[in-house]
CSV table of C-alpha atoms and ligand atoms in Angstrom, one decimal:
chain,number,residue,atom,x,y,z
U,1,MET,CA,0.0,0.0,0.0
U,2,LYS,CA,1.3,3.4,-1.0
U,3,ASN,CA,1.4,6.3,1.4
U,4,LYS,CA,0.8,4.1,4.5
U,5,LYS,CA,2.0,6.9,6.8
U,6,PHE,CA,-0.9,9.1,5.7
U,7,ILE,CA,-3.8,6.9,6.7
U,8,ASN,CA,-4.0,8.7,10.0
U,9,SER,CA,-6.6,11.4,9.2
U,10,LYS,CA,-4.7,14.3,11.0
U,11,ALA,CA,-1.5,13.5,9.2
U,12,ALA,CA,-3.5,13.3,5.9
U,13,GLU,CA,-5.0,16.7,6.6
U,14,LYS,CA,-1.6,18.2,7.1
U,15,PHE,CA,-0.2,16.4,4.1
U,16,LEU,CA,-3.1,17.5,1.9
U,17,ASP,CA,-2.3,21.1,2.5
U,18,LYS,CA,1.0,20.5,0.7
U,19,SER,CA,-0.1,18.2,-2.0
U,20,LYS,CA,-3.7,17.5,-2.8
U,21,THR,CA,-3.3,14.3,-4.8
U,22,ALA,CA,-0.8,12.3,-2.8
U,23,LEU,CA,-3.2,9.8,-1.1
U,24,ASP,CA,-4.1,6.5,-2.7
U,25,ALA,CA,-7.6,5.0,-2.5
U,26,SER,CA,-7.0,3.2,0.8
U,27,GLY,CA,-5.8,6.4,2.4
U,28,TYR,CA,-9.0,8.1,1.4
U,29,ILE,CA,-11.2,5.2,2.5
U,30,LYS,CA,-9.6,5.1,5.9
U,31,GLY,CA,-9.8,8.8,6.4
U,32,ILE,CA,-13.4,9.0,5.3
U,33,LYS,CA,-14.4,6.1,7.6
U,34,LYS,CA,-12.8,8.1,10.4
U,35,LYS,CA,-15.1,10.9,9.4
U,36,ASN,CA,-12.4,13.2,8.2
U,37,LYS,CA,-14.3,16.0,6.4
U,38,VAL,CA,-11.2,17.3,4.5
U,39,LEU,CA,-10.7,13.9,2.9
U,40,LEU,CA,-14.4,13.5,2.3
U,41,SER,CA,-14.4,16.8,0.5
U,42,GLN,CA,-11.3,15.9,-1.5
U,43,ALA,CA,-12.9,12.6,-2.5
U,44,ILE,CA,-16.0,14.4,-3.7
U,45,THR,CA,-13.9,16.7,-5.7
U,46,LEU,CA,-12.3,13.6,-7.4
U,47,CYS,CA,-15.8,12.4,-8.3
U,48,GLU,CA,-16.6,15.8,-9.8
U,49,SER,CA,-13.4,16.0,-11.7
U,50,THR,CA,-13.4,15.6,-15.5
U,51,LYS,CA,-9.9,14.2,-15.4
U,52,LYS,CA,-9.8,10.4,-16.1
U,53,GLU,CA,-7.2,9.6,-13.4
U,54,ASP,CA,-9.2,11.5,-10.8
U,55,HIS,CA,-12.3,9.5,-11.6
U,56,LEU,CA,-10.4,6.3,-11.6
U,57,LEU,CA,-9.2,7.0,-8.0
U,58,ALA,CA,-12.8,8.0,-7.1
U,59,GLU,CA,-14.1,4.7,-8.4
U,60,GLN,CA,-11.6,2.8,-6.2
U,61,ILE,CA,-12.8,4.8,-3.1
U,62,LEU,CA,-16.4,4.3,-4.0
U,63,GLU,CA,-15.9,0.5,-4.1
U,64,ALA,CA,-15.7,0.6,-0.3
U,65,SER,CA,-19.0,2.5,0.1
U,66,ASN,CA,-21.4,-0.3,-0.6
U,67,ALA,CA,-21.5,-1.6,3.0
U,68,TYR,CA,-22.5,1.8,4.4
U,69,GLN,CA,-25.8,2.6,2.6
U,70,HIS,CA,-28.2,0.3,4.4
U,71,LYS,CA,-29.0,2.3,7.5
U,72,THR,CA,-29.3,5.7,5.9
U,73,LEU,CA,-32.2,7.8,4.7
U,74,ARG,CA,-32.0,9.9,1.6
U,75,ILE,CA,-34.3,12.9,1.5
U,76,GLY,CA,-35.0,15.1,-1.5
U,77,ILE,CA,-36.3,18.6,-1.0
U,78,THR,CA,-37.8,20.6,-3.8
U,79,GLY,CA,-40.0,23.7,-4.2
U,80,SER,CA,-40.1,27.0,-6.2
U,81,PRO,CA,-37.2,29.4,-5.8
U,82,GLY,CA,-37.5,31.4,-2.6
U,83,VAL,CA,-40.0,29.1,-0.9
U,84,GLY,CA,-37.5,28.5,1.9
U,85,LYS,CA,-35.8,25.2,1.1
U,86,SER,CA,-32.4,26.2,2.5
U,87,THR,CA,-33.9,27.8,5.6
U,88,PHE,CA,-36.0,24.7,6.1
U,89,ILE,CA,-33.0,22.4,5.7
U,90,GLU,CA,-31.1,24.5,8.4
U,91,TYR,CA,-34.1,24.0,10.7
U,92,LEU,CA,-34.7,20.3,10.0
U,93,GLY,CA,-30.9,19.7,10.1
U,94,ASN,CA,-30.5,21.2,13.5
U,95,TYR,CA,-33.5,19.3,14.8
U,96,LEU,CA,-32.1,16.0,13.6
U,97,ILE,CA,-28.7,16.8,15.0
U,98,GLU,CA,-30.4,17.4,18.4
U,99,LYS,CA,-31.9,14.0,18.0
U,100,GLY,CA,-28.4,12.6,17.8
U,101,LYS,CA,-28.2,12.2,14.0
U,102,LYS,CA,-25.4,13.1,11.6
U,103,ILE,CA,-26.6,14.8,8.5
U,104,ALA,CA,-25.2,15.7,5.1
U,105,VAL,CA,-26.7,18.4,2.9
U,106,LEU,CA,-26.1,18.4,-0.8
U,107,ALA,CA,-27.5,20.6,-3.6
U,108,VAL,CA,-28.2,19.6,-7.1
U,109,ASP,CA,-28.0,22.3,-9.8
U,110,PRO,CA,-27.4,21.4,-13.4
U,111,SER,CA,-26.7,25.0,-14.3
U,112,SER,CA,-23.3,26.2,-13.3
U,113,LYS,CA,-24.3,29.9,-13.2
U,114,ILE,CA,-27.0,29.4,-10.6
U,115,THR,CA,-24.8,27.2,-8.5
U,116,LYS,CA,-22.2,29.9,-7.9
U,117,GLY,CA,-24.9,32.1,-6.4
U,118,SER,CA,-26.4,29.3,-4.4
U,119,ILE,CA,-23.1,28.3,-2.8
U,120,LEU,CA,-22.9,31.8,-1.3
U,121,GLY,CA,-26.6,31.9,-0.5
U,122,ASP,CA,-26.7,28.6,1.2
U,123,LYS,CA,-23.6,29.3,3.3
U,124,THR,CA,-25.2,32.4,4.7
U,125,ARG,CA,-28.6,30.7,5.2
U,126,MET,CA,-27.2,27.6,6.8
U,127,THR,CA,-24.9,29.3,9.2
U,128,ASN,CA,-25.5,27.2,12.3
U,129,LEU,CA,-25.6,24.0,10.4
U,130,SER,CA,-22.4,24.6,8.5
U,131,LYS,CA,-20.6,25.2,11.8
U,132,ASN,CA,-21.9,22.0,13.4
U,133,GLU,CA,-19.5,19.1,13.6
U,134,ASN,CA,-22.3,16.6,12.9
U,135,ALA,CA,-23.3,18.3,9.7
U,136,PHE,CA,-21.6,18.3,6.3
U,137,ILE,CA,-22.7,20.8,3.7
U,138,ARG,CA,-21.6,20.5,0.1
U,139,PRO,CA,-23.1,22.2,-2.9
U,140,THR,CA,-23.0,19.7,-5.7
U,141,ALA,CA,-20.7,20.2,-8.6
U,142,SER,CA,-21.8,22.7,-11.1
U,143,GLY,CA,-21.8,21.4,-14.6
U,144,SER,CA,-23.5,22.1,-17.8
U,145,GLN,CA,-24.3,18.4,-18.3
U,146,LEU,CA,-27.1,17.0,-16.3
U,147,GLY,CA,-25.6,13.5,-16.6
U,148,GLY,CA,-22.4,14.6,-15.0
U,149,VAL,CA,-24.1,16.4,-12.1
U,150,ALA,CA,-26.4,13.3,-11.6
U,151,ARG,CA,-23.4,10.9,-11.4
U,152,SER,CA,-21.4,13.0,-9.0
U,153,THR,CA,-24.3,13.7,-6.8
U,154,GLN,CA,-25.1,10.0,-6.4
U,155,GLU,CA,-21.4,9.3,-5.8
U,156,THR,CA,-21.4,12.1,-3.2
U,157,ILE,CA,-24.3,10.5,-1.4
U,158,SER,CA,-22.4,7.2,-1.2
U,159,LEU,CA,-19.3,8.9,0.1
U,160,CYS,CA,-21.2,10.8,2.8
U,161,GLU,CA,-22.8,7.5,3.9
U,162,MET,CA,-19.4,6.0,4.2
U,163,ALA,CA,-18.4,8.9,6.4
U,164,GLY,CA,-21.2,8.0,8.8
U,165,TYR,CA,-23.8,10.6,7.8
U,166,GLU,CA,-27.1,8.8,8.4
U,167,ILE,CA,-29.4,11.3,6.8
U,168,ILE,CA,-28.6,12.8,3.5
U,169,ILE,CA,-30.6,15.8,2.4
U,170,VAL,CA,-30.5,16.8,-1.2
U,171,GLU,CA,-31.9,20.2,-2.2
U,172,THR,CA,-32.9,20.9,-5.8
U,173,VAL,CA,-31.6,24.2,-6.9
U,174,GLY,CA,-33.0,25.9,-10.0
U,175,VAL,CA,-36.0,24.8,-11.9
U,176,GLY,CA,-36.2,22.2,-14.5
U,177,GLN,CA,-35.0,18.6,-14.6
U,178,SER,CA,-33.2,18.7,-11.2
U,179,GLU,CA,-36.5,17.7,-9.4
U,180,TYR,CA,-36.7,14.4,-11.4
U,181,LEU,CA,-33.1,13.7,-10.9
U,182,VAL,CA,-33.2,14.2,-7.1
U,183,HIS,CA,-36.4,12.2,-6.9
U,184,SER,CA,-34.7,9.3,-8.7
U,185,MET,CA,-31.9,9.2,-6.1
U,186,THR,CA,-33.7,9.7,-2.8
U,187,ASP,CA,-36.1,7.6,-0.6
U,188,VAL,CA,-38.4,10.4,0.5
U,189,PHE,CA,-39.3,13.4,-1.5
U,190,LEU,CA,-40.6,16.6,0.2
U,191,LEU,CA,-42.3,19.4,-1.7
U,192,LEU,CA,-42.2,22.8,-0.1
U,193,ILE,CA,-44.9,25.3,-0.9
U,194,GLN,CA,-45.8,28.7,0.5
U,195,PRO,CA,-49.1,30.2,1.5
U,196,GLY,CA,-50.8,33.1,-0.1
U,197,ALA,CA,-50.1,32.2,-3.7
U,198,GLY,CA,-53.7,31.2,-4.4
U,199,ASP,CA,-55.2,27.8,-5.0
U,200,GLU,CA,-53.3,27.1,-8.2
U,201,LEU,CA,-50.2,25.0,-7.9
U,202,GLN,CA,-47.9,28.0,-7.8
U,203,GLY,CA,-46.4,27.2,-11.1
U,204,ILE,CA,-45.4,23.8,-9.8
U,205,LYS,CA,-45.8,21.2,-12.4
U,206,LYS,CA,-48.4,18.6,-11.6
U,207,GLY,CA,-45.7,16.0,-12.2
U,208,ILE,CA,-43.8,17.4,-9.3
U,209,VAL,CA,-46.8,17.3,-6.9
U,210,GLU,CA,-47.3,13.7,-7.9
U,211,MET,CA,-43.7,12.8,-7.0
U,212,ALA,CA,-44.1,14.3,-3.5
U,213,ASP,CA,-44.4,11.9,-0.5
U,214,VAL,CA,-44.8,14.8,2.0
U,215,ILE,CA,-46.0,18.3,1.2
U,216,VAL,CA,-44.9,21.1,3.5
U,217,VAL,CA,-46.5,24.5,3.7
U,218,ASN,CA,-43.6,26.7,4.8
U,219,LYS,CA,-43.8,30.3,6.1
U,220,ALA,CA,-46.8,29.5,8.3
U,221,ASP,CA,-46.1,32.6,10.4
U,222,GLY,CA,-47.0,36.2,10.9
U,223,ASP,CA,-49.9,37.4,8.9
U,224,LYS,CA,-49.6,34.3,6.7
U,225,ILE,CA,-50.8,31.8,9.3
U,226,HIS,CA,-54.4,31.8,8.1
U,227,ASP,CA,-53.3,31.4,4.4
U,228,ALA,CA,-51.1,28.6,5.5
U,229,ARG,CA,-53.9,26.8,7.1
U,230,GLN,CA,-56.0,27.2,3.9
U,231,ALA,CA,-53.2,26.1,1.7
U,232,LYS,CA,-52.7,23.0,3.9
U,233,ALA,CA,-56.4,22.1,3.7
U,234,SER,CA,-56.6,22.7,-0.1
U,235,TYR,CA,-53.5,20.6,-0.8
U,236,ALA,CA,-54.8,17.8,1.5
U,237,LYS,CA,-58.0,17.8,-0.6
U,238,ALA,CA,-56.1,18.1,-3.9
U,239,ILE,CA,-53.9,15.0,-3.3
U,240,HIS,CA,-57.0,12.9,-3.1
U,241,LEU,CA,-57.7,13.8,-6.7
U,242,LEU,CA,-54.3,12.4,-7.8
U,243,SER,CA,-54.2,8.9,-9.1
U,244,LYS,CA,-53.6,6.1,-6.6
U,245,ARG,CA,-49.9,5.5,-6.0
U,246,PRO,CA,-48.2,2.2,-6.6
U,247,ASP,CA,-46.8,2.2,-3.1
U,248,ASP,CA,-50.3,2.8,-1.6
U,249,TRP,CA,-49.1,5.8,0.4
U,250,THR,CA,-51.5,8.7,1.2
U,251,VAL,CA,-49.4,11.9,0.9
U,252,GLN,CA,-49.3,13.8,4.1
U,253,VAL,CA,-49.5,17.6,4.2
U,254,GLN,CA,-47.9,19.5,7.0
U,255,SER,CA,-47.1,23.1,7.7
U,256,CYS,CA,-44.2,24.9,9.5
U,257,SER,CA,-42.3,28.1,9.9
U,258,SER,CA,-38.7,27.6,9.2
U,259,LEU,CA,-38.0,31.1,10.4
U,260,GLU,CA,-39.8,30.8,13.7
U,261,GLN,CA,-38.8,27.2,14.0
U,262,THR,CA,-42.2,25.6,14.5
U,263,GLY,CA,-43.8,22.5,13.1
U,264,VAL,CA,-40.7,20.3,12.3
U,265,GLU,CA,-41.8,17.5,14.7
U,266,ASP,CA,-45.0,16.8,12.6
U,267,ILE,CA,-43.0,16.9,9.4
U,268,TRP,CA,-40.4,14.4,10.8
U,269,ASP,CA,-43.2,12.2,12.0
U,270,SER,CA,-44.6,12.1,8.4
U,271,VAL,CA,-41.2,11.3,7.0
U,272,SER,CA,-40.6,8.5,9.5
U,273,THR,CA,-44.1,7.1,9.0
U,274,TYR,CA,-43.5,7.0,5.2
U,275,LYS,CA,-40.1,5.4,5.7
U,276,ASN,CA,-41.7,2.7,7.9
U,277,HIS,CA,-44.5,2.2,5.4
U,278,LEU,CA,-41.9,1.6,2.7
U,279,ILE,CA,-40.0,-0.8,4.9
U,280,LYS,CA,-43.1,-2.8,6.0
U,281,ARG,CA,-44.0,-3.2,2.3
U,282,LYS,CA,-40.5,-4.1,1.3
U,283,GLU,CA,-40.6,-1.1,-1.0
U,284,PHE,CA,-37.6,0.6,0.7
U,285,ILE,CA,-35.1,-1.9,-0.6
U,286,LYS,CA,-36.9,-1.9,-4.0
U,287,LYS,CA,-36.4,1.9,-4.2
U,288,ARG,CA,-32.7,1.6,-3.4
U,289,LYS,CA,-32.3,-1.1,-6.1
U,290,SER,CA,-34.0,1.2,-8.6
U,291,GLN,CA,-31.8,4.1,-7.5
U,292,ASN,CA,-28.8,1.8,-8.3
U,293,LEU,CA,-30.2,0.8,-11.6
U,294,ASN,CA,-30.9,4.4,-12.5
U,295,PHE,CA,-27.3,5.3,-11.6
U,296,PHE,CA,-26.0,2.4,-13.7
U,297,GLN,CA,-28.0,3.4,-16.8
U,298,ARG,CA,-27.3,7.1,-16.5
U,299,SER,CA,-23.5,6.6,-16.2
U,300,LEU,CA,-23.5,4.1,-19.0
U,301,LYS,CA,-25.3,6.5,-21.3
U,302,GLU,CA,-22.9,9.3,-20.3
U,303,GLY,CA,-19.9,7.0,-20.7
U,304,ILE,CA,-20.9,5.8,-24.1
U,305,TRP,CA,-21.6,9.4,-25.2
U,306,ASP,CA,-18.1,10.4,-24.0
U,307,LEU,CA,-16.5,7.5,-25.8
U,308,ILE,CA,-18.2,8.3,-29.1
U,309,PHE,CA,-17.5,12.0,-29.0
U,310,ALA,CA,-13.9,11.4,-28.1
U,311,LYS,CA,-13.5,10.3,-31.8
U,312,SER,CA,-12.5,13.2,-33.9
U,313,GLN,CA,-14.2,12.0,-37.0
U,314,ILE,CA,-17.5,11.9,-35.2
U,315,ASN,CA,-17.0,15.3,-33.7
U,316,LYS,CA,-16.2,16.6,-37.2
U,317,ALA,CA,-19.3,15.0,-38.7
U,318,VAL,CA,-21.5,16.5,-36.0
U,319,THR,CA,-20.2,20.0,-36.7
U,320,GLU,CA,-20.8,19.6,-40.4
U,321,LEU,CA,-24.3,18.1,-40.0
U,322,LYS,CA,-25.2,20.9,-37.6
U,323,THR,CA,-24.2,23.5,-40.2
U,324,GLN,CA,-26.1,21.7,-42.9
U,325,ILE,CA,-29.2,21.6,-40.7
U,326,LEU,CA,-29.0,25.3,-39.9
U,327,ASN,CA,-28.6,26.1,-43.6
U,328,GLY,CA,-31.6,24.0,-44.4
U,329,LYS,CA,-29.5,21.6,-46.6
U,330,ILE,CA,-30.5,18.5,-44.7
U,331,ASN,CA,-33.4,17.7,-42.3
U,332,PRO,CA,-32.6,16.7,-38.8
U,333,PHE,CA,-34.0,13.2,-39.2
U,334,THR,CA,-31.7,12.4,-42.1
U,335,ALA,CA,-28.8,14.0,-40.3
U,336,SER,CA,-29.2,11.9,-37.2
U,337,SER,CA,-29.7,8.8,-39.1
U,338,LEU,CA,-26.5,9.5,-41.1
U,339,LEU,CA,-24.6,10.1,-38.0
U,340,LEU,CA,-25.8,6.9,-36.4
U,341,LYS,CA,-24.7,4.9,-39.4
U,342,LYS,CA,-21.3,6.5,-39.0
U,343,ILE,CA,-21.2,5.5,-35.4
U,344,GLN,CA,-22.3,2.0,-36.1
U,345,LYS,CA,-19.4,1.5,-38.4
U,346,LEU,CA,-17.0,2.4,-35.6
U,347,LEU,CA,-18.5,-0.2,-33.2
E,1,GTP,N1,-41.7,34.4,6.9
E,1,GTP,C1,-40.9,33.4,6.6
E,1,GTP,N2,-39.9,33.6,5.7
E,1,GTP,C2,-39.1,32.5,5.4
E,1,GTP,C3,-39.3,31.2,6.0
E,1,GTP,N3,-38.4,30.3,5.4
E,1,GTP,C4,-37.7,31.1,4.6
E,1,GTP,N4,-38.1,32.4,4.6
E,1,GTP,C5,-37.5,33.5,3.8
E,1,GTP,O1,-37.7,33.2,2.4
E,1,GTP,C6,-36.5,33.7,1.7
E,1,GTP,C7,-36.0,32.5,0.8
E,1,GTP,O2,-35.5,31.5,1.6
E,1,GTP,P1,-34.5,30.4,1.1
E,1,GTP,O3,-34.3,29.4,2.2
E,1,GTP,O4,-33.3,31.0,0.5
E,1,GTP,O5,-35.3,29.7,0.0
E,1,GTP,P2,-34.9,28.7,-1.1
E,1,GTP,O6,-36.1,27.9,-1.5
E,1,GTP,O7,-33.7,27.9,-0.6
E,1,GTP,O8,-34.4,29.6,-2.3
E,1,GTP,P3,-33.5,29.1,-3.6
E,1,GTP,O9,-32.4,28.2,-3.1
E,1,GTP,O10,-33.0,30.4,-4.1
E,1,GTP,O11,-34.5,28.5,-4.5
E,1,GTP,C8,-35.5,34.2,2.7
E,1,GTP,O12,-35.6,35.6,2.8
E,1,GTP,C9,-36.0,33.5,4.0
E,1,GTP,O13,-35.6,34.3,5.1
E,1,GTP,C10,-40.4,31.1,6.9
E,1,GTP,O14,-40.7,30.0,7.4
E,1,GTP,N5,-41.1,32.2,7.2
E,2,MG,MG1,-31.8,27.4,-1.5
């Protein structure tokens, strides 16, 4: 084993200050298992890296993570921008830490521009949590490719579990596909809404409401208390209109004020009830299996894509075909079929 002297986490920390890439996989694994946050962060950076050698090392580290995922709970949190997701996570996170849990908070944002703002925003909104030794906060890699973000987020979840974080909270940042992505990698999905936006679904797509396991009306405080009660009642009614779920769960609607810190107990009760419901019906393990399959399929697609586009003749053909499409010289159907034939020849 290389770098044996660095498996002690303190020594590793010191060493990493000087050289960030000196540890081998077993050094990282031992450090992460010892809950060394510096090494955990470094390993996540390796997962997010686009360099091949970094990812190879990340894969070796991840091999050790399998044994750690069984006792954890992965919670996805979504909601319109400004609904209070980060503030709620700070509140929920601190509540769980008081209950003796260790929690990790990740954010998924497929668009790199928004992520930069969110890193700053979340650091200021999760001030208590970010200082707590039982919490680990990590905004997910920014990246223009959804596939890359998805892969590194799922890898990050596994690394956090290996580091002993029992509850992994994933916040969706930005609107768009990130909700579907986070839903596909978590066990429980929470939708946050706010009162006073009328009966309509506040611009939230019906599909998102259908994915929610627990709906939380946040900002139930001040002069919004009455509206919050109304929103809670109308959502509770509305969910009965949704089609029956395959897991036979009746979505629970709760309310809270993340600012005044009220209502988290009922929300946690709903989350725990849902988790137990899944376990009783053996759906929990099924969900985890499908998360693994999703991951496999997504990384496979992405890997194949990378392999194909690493070929210069394909890249060249794509550029030429794009120009021809734009100039109206070829229709997109013929162009894609031509390209596929070219790719087929390479296989
Ligand atoms: N009155 C009230 N304000 C709240 C509550 N929770 C959050 N806010 C405020 O709502 C604003 C947005 O909160 P964030 O936690 O940043 O919301 P977010 O959903 O994470 O926002 P994005 O990450 O930008 O999508 C902030 O000004 C918060 O102080 C609450 O329970 N009550
Ligand atoms: Mg936020």
